[in-house]
Amino acid sequence: MGGSFLLFSYLLFVFASLPSFTVVKADSDLTRPSFTPINRDLYHSSDDLIEQIKSLVHRHPDKLTVETIKAGNKGYTSEITVVTYCQSRKETDDKSKFRILLLIYDLRLVIAGVLDRLFIVFQSFGQHGRELITSELALRILSILSEEQFLPKMDQASLNGTLENVVIKVVPMENLNGRKLVEAGNLCERRNGRGVDLNRNWSVDWGKKEKDYDPYEENPGIAPFSEPETQIMRKLAISFDPHIWVNVHSGMEALFMPYDHKNRTPDGLPSQRMRLLLEELNNVHCHKRCMIGSGGGSVGYLAHGTATDYMHDVVRVPMSFTFEIYGDNTATLKDCFKMFNPVDHTTFKRVLNDWSAAFFTIFKLGPHQIDVHSKAAVSSMDKWVSIDEYFDGYLMGRRNRYGKKMEVLEVGMQEIRTYFRLFLLSSVLLLFMFCSRISKTGRQIVSAIPI
């Protein structure tokens, strides 16, 4: 009897303890994070990264300059930091001539500009907020350009010779507002501060939606260039007139060229040169891991309204690229930080070293791929832009150099544009009236001649 009672008590104790054990296990599952948080030991905050870059510029005013451009509409504002690298900057400013050719073509004022001697590279990082590694690469490249950091196995004297005639424009964080949302905890956010995908807000094939269109991820905005960020980038591209454009992303390892909105690459010699350069980068720096080809033909879906297609089709940049510098295909869809960014120090360092070296290969090989003086890769007719586009880019550059003093000049330029259009219209009308008068006079003379 006593033994039975003891056995019953023991079994009762065991069964009573089971629910408690199950609850504890469930609680531990709930508290375990289902995503990887930002590694603050590897990644700067957005504010700290921009501050680091500005301090870098302050320490090297002979090579680097920085400007912050602000824009806004409908209560939404944004700002973009732009860093320019140029050796012997003051000397170059004096000796380099920017020639403006004004032409009347098809009753439009068009402008062609040729920047003597210099090879211009325009790079944008951080277009999508969740891709933190891209902005870290921008900081790394600028640190190497300023000679505060060095590339393994690269001779500094040779590097300086390579960069002598190169101007490099760097936008380290195009989507600052979207980056802030990521830092606040929305680790999967790629859009800007009001929910627009900046790489769908450009005008080439804007607004077209594929069958797999995701309205959350790929919101193109209410119109092309509806967002202040893309307005700023468009004006920068037009005023800089670069030879090479690189839009840097993460999510996979790839070297893309146009097109994003078509399942093919452009025709002709420029396209062949682009592919040759990408193949060199893949062999030397990507260790043959990178996918090469058009974005639309390689990634598995078409993208409409992208920056790279605009640079190629509208700005006529001879070489326009999109680089995807990292991706972890083992990460779950909700684990966005791990999917788009290295999470350990070894991989983080490898990505920065490999892709920094890739960019310096571009700086070295690019001028040999393109005729800098004539830009023979594209015709001069294709490089013309409208008076509105040129003045917009010109005014932006001047405003950020001289601040509020440029407000008066901007108003004056707007008046000049208006008067010039009126001048064109009146000239056409006068020409029409003159030709009509000549025609009537000719008929009168003919009728007065005796037969």
Coordinates of C-alpha atoms in Angstrom, one line a residue:
M1 CA 0.0 0.0 0.0
G2 CA 2.8 2.4 0.9
G3 CA 4.7 1.5 -2.3
S4 CA 1.6 2.1 -4.4
F5 CA 1.1 5.4 -2.8
L6 CA 4.6 6.4 -3.5
L7 CA 4.4 5.3 -7.1
F8 CA 1.2 7.2 -7.6
S9 CA 2.7 10.3 -6.1
Y10 CA 5.8 10.0 -8.3
L11 CA 3.7 9.7 -11.5
L12 CA 1.5 12.6 -10.4
F13 CA 4.6 14.7 -9.9
V14 CA 6.0 13.8 -13.4
F15 CA 2.7 14.5 -15.2
A16 CA 2.2 17.8 -13.3
S17 CA 5.7 18.9 -14.4
L18 CA 5.2 18.3 -18.1
P19 CA 3.0 21.3 -19.0
S20 CA 5.4 23.6 -17.2
F21 CA 8.3 22.2 -19.2
T22 CA 6.4 22.7 -22.5
V23 CA 5.6 26.3 -21.6
V24 CA 9.2 27.1 -20.9
K25 CA 10.2 25.7 -24.3
A26 CA 7.6 27.7 -26.1
D27 CA 8.7 30.9 -24.3
S28 CA 12.3 30.3 -25.4
D29 CA 11.2 30.0 -29.0
L30 CA 9.3 33.2 -28.9
T31 CA 12.2 35.2 -27.4
R32 CA 14.7 33.8 -30.0
P33 CA 15.0 36.5 -32.8
S34 CA 13.9 35.3 -36.2
F35 CA 16.2 37.8 -38.0
T36 CA 19.7 39.1 -37.8
P37 CA 20.1 42.6 -36.3
I38 CA 22.5 45.2 -37.6
N39 CA 26.1 44.5 -36.5
R40 CA 27.0 47.8 -34.9
D41 CA 30.7 46.6 -34.6
L42 CA 30.9 46.4 -38.4
Y43 CA 28.5 49.1 -39.7
H44 CA 28.4 52.8 -39.1
S45 CA 25.2 54.6 -38.4
S46 CA 24.1 56.8 -41.3
D47 CA 24.9 60.0 -39.3
D48 CA 28.3 58.6 -38.3
L49 CA 29.2 57.5 -41.8
I50 CA 28.4 60.9 -43.3
E51 CA 30.4 62.6 -40.5
Q52 CA 33.3 60.3 -41.2
I53 CA 33.3 61.2 -44.9
K54 CA 33.1 64.9 -44.2
S55 CA 36.0 64.6 -41.8
L56 CA 37.9 62.8 -44.4
V57 CA 37.3 65.6 -46.9
H58 CA 38.3 68.2 -44.3
R59 CA 41.7 66.4 -43.8
H60 CA 42.3 66.3 -47.6
P61 CA 41.1 69.5 -49.2
D62 CA 43.7 69.2 -52.0
K63 CA 41.9 66.1 -53.3
L64 CA 38.4 66.0 -52.0
T65 CA 35.4 68.4 -51.9
V66 CA 32.0 67.7 -50.4
E67 CA 28.5 69.3 -50.8
T68 CA 25.1 68.6 -49.4
I69 CA 22.2 69.0 -51.8
K70 CA 18.7 69.4 -50.4
A71 CA 15.3 69.2 -52.2
G72 CA 11.7 68.6 -51.3
N73 CA 8.1 68.7 -52.4
K74 CA 4.6 68.2 -50.9
G75 CA 6.0 68.3 -47.4
Y76 CA 8.7 65.7 -48.0
T77 CA 12.4 66.7 -48.0
S78 CA 15.6 64.8 -48.6
E79 CA 19.3 65.5 -48.8
I80 CA 22.2 63.9 -50.7
T81 CA 25.9 64.2 -49.9
V82 CA 28.2 64.3 -52.9
V83 CA 32.0 63.9 -52.7
T84 CA 34.3 64.8 -55.6
Y85 CA 37.8 63.5 -56.0
C86 CA 40.3 65.2 -58.2
Q87 CA 44.1 65.3 -57.9
S88 CA 45.6 68.8 -57.8
R89 CA 42.1 70.3 -57.7
K90 CA 43.0 74.0 -57.8
E91 CA 45.4 73.5 -60.7
T92 CA 42.8 71.5 -62.6
D93 CA 40.2 74.1 -62.0
D94 CA 42.4 76.7 -63.7
K95 CA 43.7 74.6 -66.7
S96 CA 40.6 72.6 -67.6
K97 CA 38.1 74.3 -69.8
F98 CA 34.5 73.5 -70.1
R99 CA 33.4 74.5 -73.5
I100 CA 29.7 75.2 -74.2
L101 CA 28.5 74.9 -77.8
L102 CA 25.1 76.6 -78.4
L103 CA 23.2 75.3 -81.4
I104 CA 19.7 75.7 -82.8
Y105 CA 18.5 72.3 -83.9
D106 CA 14.9 71.6 -84.8
L107 CA 13.9 74.9 -83.1
R108 CA 15.4 73.8 -79.8
L109 CA 18.3 75.2 -78.0
V110 CA 20.7 72.3 -77.3
I111 CA 24.0 72.3 -75.5
A112 CA 27.0 70.2 -75.9
G113 CA 29.8 70.3 -73.3
V114 CA 33.2 68.8 -73.5
L115 CA 35.4 68.6 -70.4
D116 CA 39.0 68.6 -71.7
R117 CA 41.4 66.0 -70.5
L118 CA 39.4 64.6 -67.6
F119 CA 37.7 61.3 -67.3
I120 CA 34.6 61.4 -65.1
V121 CA 33.2 58.5 -63.1
F122 CA 29.9 58.9 -61.3
Q123 CA 29.0 56.3 -58.5
S124 CA 25.9 56.0 -56.4
F125 CA 25.7 53.9 -53.2
G126 CA 22.8 53.2 -50.8
Q127 CA 19.9 53.7 -53.2
H128 CA 18.0 51.1 -51.2
G129 CA 18.0 51.6 -47.5
R130 CA 18.6 48.0 -46.4
E131 CA 21.8 47.6 -48.4
L132 CA 24.2 49.0 -45.8
I133 CA 27.3 47.3 -47.2
T134 CA 27.2 49.6 -50.3
S135 CA 27.7 52.8 -48.3
E136 CA 30.5 51.1 -46.3
L137 CA 32.2 50.5 -49.7
A138 CA 31.8 54.1 -50.6
L139 CA 33.7 55.1 -47.4
R140 CA 36.3 52.5 -48.1
I141 CA 36.9 53.9 -51.7
L142 CA 37.2 57.5 -50.5
S143 CA 39.6 56.4 -47.7
I144 CA 41.8 54.8 -50.4
L145 CA 41.6 57.8 -52.7
S146 CA 42.7 60.0 -49.8
E147 CA 45.6 57.6 -49.0
E148 CA 44.5 56.9 -45.5
Q149 CA 43.9 53.3 -46.4
F150 CA 45.5 51.1 -49.0
L151 CA 44.6 48.3 -51.3
P152 CA 46.5 45.0 -50.8
K153 CA 49.0 44.3 -53.6
M154 CA 48.6 47.7 -55.3
D155 CA 51.5 50.1 -55.9
Q156 CA 50.6 53.6 -54.6
A157 CA 52.7 55.4 -57.2
S158 CA 51.1 53.5 -60.0
L159 CA 47.7 54.3 -58.5
N160 CA 48.4 58.0 -58.4
G161 CA 49.5 58.0 -62.0
T162 CA 46.2 56.2 -62.9
L163 CA 44.1 58.8 -61.1
E164 CA 45.9 61.9 -62.4
N165 CA 43.3 62.7 -65.1
V166 CA 40.3 61.1 -63.4
V167 CA 37.4 62.9 -61.6
I168 CA 35.3 60.7 -59.4
K169 CA 31.9 61.7 -58.1
V170 CA 30.6 59.6 -55.2
V171 CA 27.1 59.7 -53.7
P172 CA 27.7 57.5 -50.6
M173 CA 24.1 57.4 -49.4
E174 CA 21.5 58.3 -52.0
N175 CA 18.5 57.2 -49.8
L176 CA 19.2 58.7 -46.4
N177 CA 15.6 58.7 -45.3
G178 CA 15.1 55.1 -46.2
R179 CA 18.3 54.2 -44.4
K180 CA 16.9 55.9 -41.2
L181 CA 13.9 53.6 -41.4
V182 CA 16.2 50.6 -41.5
E183 CA 18.1 51.8 -38.5
A184 CA 14.8 52.3 -36.7
G185 CA 14.1 48.6 -37.0
N186 CA 12.5 48.1 -40.4
L187 CA 15.4 46.0 -41.8
C188 CA 13.7 45.0 -45.0
E189 CA 12.9 48.6 -46.2
R190 CA 14.3 49.4 -49.6
R191 CA 12.1 52.5 -50.4
N192 CA 12.6 56.1 -49.6
G193 CA 10.9 58.0 -46.7
R194 CA 7.5 58.1 -48.3
G195 CA 7.4 54.6 -49.7
V196 CA 8.8 55.0 -53.3
D197 CA 11.4 52.7 -54.8
L198 CA 14.0 55.2 -56.1
N199 CA 15.2 52.7 -58.7
R200 CA 11.8 52.6 -60.3
N201 CA 11.2 56.4 -60.3
W202 CA 13.3 57.3 -63.4
S203 CA 11.6 58.1 -66.8
V204 CA 12.8 55.2 -69.1
D205 CA 9.8 52.9 -69.4
W206 CA 8.5 54.3 -66.1
G207 CA 5.3 52.8 -64.5
K208 CA 5.1 49.6 -66.5
K209 CA 4.1 46.6 -64.3
E210 CA 5.1 43.0 -64.9
K211 CA 2.9 40.1 -63.8
D212 CA 5.0 39.6 -60.7
Y213 CA 4.9 43.3 -59.8
D214 CA 5.1 43.9 -56.0
P215 CA 3.4 47.3 -55.2
Y216 CA 5.1 47.4 -51.8
E217 CA 8.6 46.7 -53.0
E218 CA 8.5 48.4 -56.4
N219 CA 6.3 51.4 -56.0
P220 CA 7.4 53.7 -58.8
G221 CA 5.8 56.9 -57.4
I222 CA 3.1 59.1 -58.9
A223 CA 5.2 60.2 -61.9
P224 CA 8.8 59.9 -63.2
F225 CA 11.1 62.0 -60.9
S226 CA 8.3 62.6 -58.4
E227 CA 10.9 62.1 -55.6
P228 CA 13.4 64.7 -54.5
E229 CA 16.2 62.1 -54.4
T230 CA 15.8 61.2 -58.1
Q231 CA 15.4 64.9 -59.0
I232 CA 18.8 65.6 -57.4
M233 CA 20.5 62.6 -59.1
R234 CA 19.1 63.5 -62.5
K235 CA 20.5 67.1 -62.3
L236 CA 23.8 65.8 -61.0
A237 CA 24.1 63.4 -63.9
I238 CA 23.3 66.0 -66.5
S239 CA 25.7 68.6 -65.0
F240 CA 28.6 66.1 -64.5
D241 CA 28.2 64.4 -67.9
P242 CA 30.1 61.3 -66.8
H243 CA 31.9 58.7 -68.9
I244 CA 31.0 55.9 -66.5
W245 CA 28.1 55.4 -64.2
V246 CA 27.9 52.7 -61.5
N247 CA 24.9 52.1 -59.4
V248 CA 25.9 49.9 -56.5
H249 CA 23.5 47.4 -54.8
S250 CA 23.5 44.2 -52.8
G251 CA 21.4 41.1 -52.8
M252 CA 23.5 38.9 -55.1
E253 CA 26.9 39.0 -56.9
A254 CA 26.5 40.4 -60.4
L255 CA 27.9 42.9 -62.9
F256 CA 25.0 44.2 -64.9
M257 CA 24.8 46.5 -68.0
P258 CA 21.7 47.9 -69.7
Y259 CA 19.0 47.0 -70.1
D260 CA 16.9 46.5 -67.0
H261 CA 13.6 46.9 -68.8
K262 CA 14.5 44.6 -71.7
N263 CA 15.7 41.1 -72.0
R264 CA 18.8 42.0 -73.9
T265 CA 21.8 44.3 -74.0
P266 CA 22.3 47.3 -76.4
D267 CA 23.8 46.8 -79.8
G268 CA 27.1 48.1 -81.2
L269 CA 30.7 48.6 -80.1
P270 CA 30.0 50.5 -76.8
S271 CA 28.0 47.5 -75.6
Q272 CA 30.9 45.1 -76.5
R273 CA 33.3 47.4 -74.6
M274 CA 31.1 47.3 -71.6
R275 CA 30.9 43.5 -71.6
L276 CA 34.7 43.2 -72.0
L277 CA 35.3 45.4 -69.0
L278 CA 32.8 43.4 -66.9
E279 CA 34.4 40.2 -67.9
E280 CA 37.8 41.5 -66.7
L281 CA 36.3 42.6 -63.4
N282 CA 34.6 39.2 -63.0
N283 CA 37.8 37.2 -63.7
V284 CA 40.1 39.3 -61.5
H285 CA 38.0 40.6 -58.6
C286 CA 34.8 38.6 -58.5
H287 CA 36.7 35.3 -58.9
K288 CA 34.3 34.3 -61.7
R289 CA 31.3 34.2 -59.3
C290 CA 29.5 37.2 -60.7
M291 CA 26.6 37.0 -63.2
I292 CA 27.2 39.2 -66.3
G293 CA 24.7 40.6 -68.8
S294 CA 21.7 42.8 -68.9
G295 CA 19.8 43.3 -65.7
G296 CA 16.5 42.4 -67.3
G297 CA 18.0 39.3 -69.0
S298 CA 20.0 37.9 -66.1
V299 CA 18.2 38.6 -62.8
G300 CA 15.0 36.8 -63.8
Y301 CA 12.6 39.8 -64.0
L302 CA 12.3 43.1 -65.9
A303 CA 12.7 46.4 -64.0
H304 CA 11.2 49.6 -65.3
G305 CA 12.2 53.1 -64.5
T306 CA 15.7 52.4 -63.4
A307 CA 18.6 54.8 -63.0
T308 CA 21.1 52.8 -65.2
D309 CA 18.7 52.6 -68.1
Y310 CA 18.2 56.4 -67.9
M311 CA 21.9 57.0 -67.8
H312 CA 22.4 54.9 -70.9
D313 CA 19.4 56.0 -72.9
V314 CA 18.9 59.7 -71.9
V315 CA 22.2 61.0 -70.5
R316 CA 24.1 58.8 -73.0
V317 CA 26.8 57.7 -70.6
P318 CA 29.1 55.6 -72.6
M319 CA 29.4 52.9 -69.9
S320 CA 26.5 52.4 -67.5
F321 CA 26.5 49.7 -64.9
T322 CA 24.7 48.2 -61.9
F323 CA 26.9 46.2 -59.5
E324 CA 25.5 43.8 -57.0
I325 CA 28.3 43.3 -54.5
Y326 CA 27.0 40.7 -52.0
G327 CA 24.1 38.3 -51.3
D328 CA 23.4 35.5 -48.9
N329 CA 21.0 33.0 -50.5
T330 CA 20.8 31.0 -47.3
A331 CA 19.0 33.8 -45.5
T332 CA 15.2 33.7 -45.1
L333 CA 13.1 36.3 -46.8
K334 CA 12.4 38.0 -43.5
D335 CA 16.1 38.0 -42.5
C336 CA 16.9 41.0 -44.7
F337 CA 20.0 42.3 -43.0
K338 CA 21.7 38.9 -43.5
M339 CA 20.4 38.6 -47.0
F340 CA 21.9 41.9 -48.2
N341 CA 24.9 42.5 -45.9
P342 CA 27.8 40.5 -44.6
V343 CA 27.4 39.7 -40.9
D344 CA 30.9 38.5 -40.0
H345 CA 34.2 40.4 -40.0
T346 CA 36.0 38.1 -42.4
T347 CA 33.3 38.4 -45.2
F348 CA 32.8 42.1 -44.5
K349 CA 36.5 42.7 -45.1
R350 CA 36.7 40.5 -48.1
V351 CA 33.7 42.2 -49.8
L352 CA 35.2 45.7 -49.2
N353 CA 38.7 44.7 -50.5
D354 CA 37.5 42.8 -53.6
W355 CA 35.1 45.5 -54.7
S356 CA 37.3 48.4 -53.9
A357 CA 40.0 46.8 -56.1
A358 CA 37.3 46.4 -58.8
F359 CA 36.6 50.1 -58.8
F360 CA 40.2 51.0 -59.1
T361 CA 40.5 48.7 -62.0
I362 CA 37.7 50.7 -63.6
F363 CA 39.6 53.9 -62.9
K364 CA 42.6 52.4 -64.6
L365 CA 41.0 50.7 -67.7
G366 CA 38.1 53.0 -68.3
P367 CA 40.0 55.9 -70.0
H368 CA 41.5 53.3 -72.4
Q369 CA 38.0 52.0 -73.3
I370 CA 36.6 55.4 -74.1
D371 CA 38.0 58.3 -76.2
V372 CA 37.9 61.0 -73.5
H373 CA 38.4 63.9 -75.8
S374 CA 35.8 63.1 -78.4
K375 CA 33.6 60.6 -76.6
A376 CA 33.6 58.6 -79.8
A377 CA 31.6 55.9 -78.1
V378 CA 28.5 58.1 -78.7
S379 CA 27.9 60.7 -81.2
S380 CA 28.0 64.4 -80.2
M381 CA 24.4 64.7 -81.3
D382 CA 23.3 62.2 -78.8
K383 CA 25.1 64.1 -76.0
W384 CA 23.1 67.3 -76.5
V385 CA 20.5 68.1 -73.8
S386 CA 17.8 70.6 -73.6
I387 CA 18.2 74.2 -72.3
D388 CA 16.0 73.3 -69.3
E389 CA 18.1 70.3 -68.4
Y390 CA 21.3 72.1 -68.7
F391 CA 20.2 75.2 -66.7
D392 CA 18.8 72.9 -64.0
G393 CA 22.1 71.1 -63.6
Y394 CA 24.1 74.4 -63.8
L395 CA 22.0 76.2 -61.2
M396 CA 22.2 73.2 -58.8
G397 CA 25.9 73.3 -58.9
R398 CA 26.1 77.1 -58.5
R399 CA 23.5 77.2 -55.7
N400 CA 25.4 74.6 -53.6
R401 CA 28.6 76.5 -54.1
Y402 CA 27.3 80.0 -53.3
G403 CA 24.1 79.3 -51.3
K404 CA 21.4 81.9 -51.0
K405 CA 23.2 84.3 -53.3
M406 CA 22.2 82.1 -56.2
E407 CA 18.5 82.7 -55.7
V408 CA 18.6 85.9 -57.6
L409 CA 20.6 84.3 -60.4
E410 CA 18.1 81.4 -60.6
V411 CA 15.2 83.9 -61.0
G412 CA 17.3 85.6 -63.7
M413 CA 17.9 82.4 -65.5
Q414 CA 14.3 81.5 -65.5
E415 CA 13.5 84.9 -67.1
I416 CA 16.3 84.3 -69.6
R417 CA 14.7 81.0 -70.6
T418 CA 11.3 82.7 -71.0
Y419 CA 12.7 85.5 -73.1
F420 CA 14.7 83.1 -75.2
R421 CA 11.6 81.0 -76.0
L422 CA 9.7 84.2 -76.9
F423 CA 12.7 85.2 -79.1
L424 CA 12.6 81.9 -80.9
L425 CA 8.9 82.1 -81.4
S426 CA 9.1 85.7 -82.7
S427 CA 12.0 84.8 -85.0
V428 CA 10.1 81.9 -86.5
L429 CA 7.0 84.2 -87.1
L430 CA 9.2 86.9 -88.6
L431 CA 10.9 84.3 -90.9
F432 CA 7.5 83.0 -91.9
M433 CA 6.2 86.5 -92.7
F434 CA 9.4 87.3 -94.6
C435 CA 9.1 84.2 -96.7
S436 CA 5.4 84.9 -97.4
R437 CA 6.3 88.5 -98.5
I438 CA 9.0 87.3 -100.8
S439 CA 6.7 84.7 -102.3
K440 CA 4.0 87.3 -103.0
T441 CA 6.6 89.8 -104.4
G442 CA 7.9 87.1 -106.7
R443 CA 4.5 86.3 -108.1
Q444 CA 3.9 90.1 -108.7
I445 CA 7.1 90.4 -110.6
V446 CA 6.4 87.3 -112.7
S447 CA 2.9 88.6 -113.6
A448 CA 4.3 92.0 -114.6
I449 CA 6.7 90.5 -117.2
P450 CA 5.2 90.7 -120.7
I451 CA 4.8 87.4 -122.5

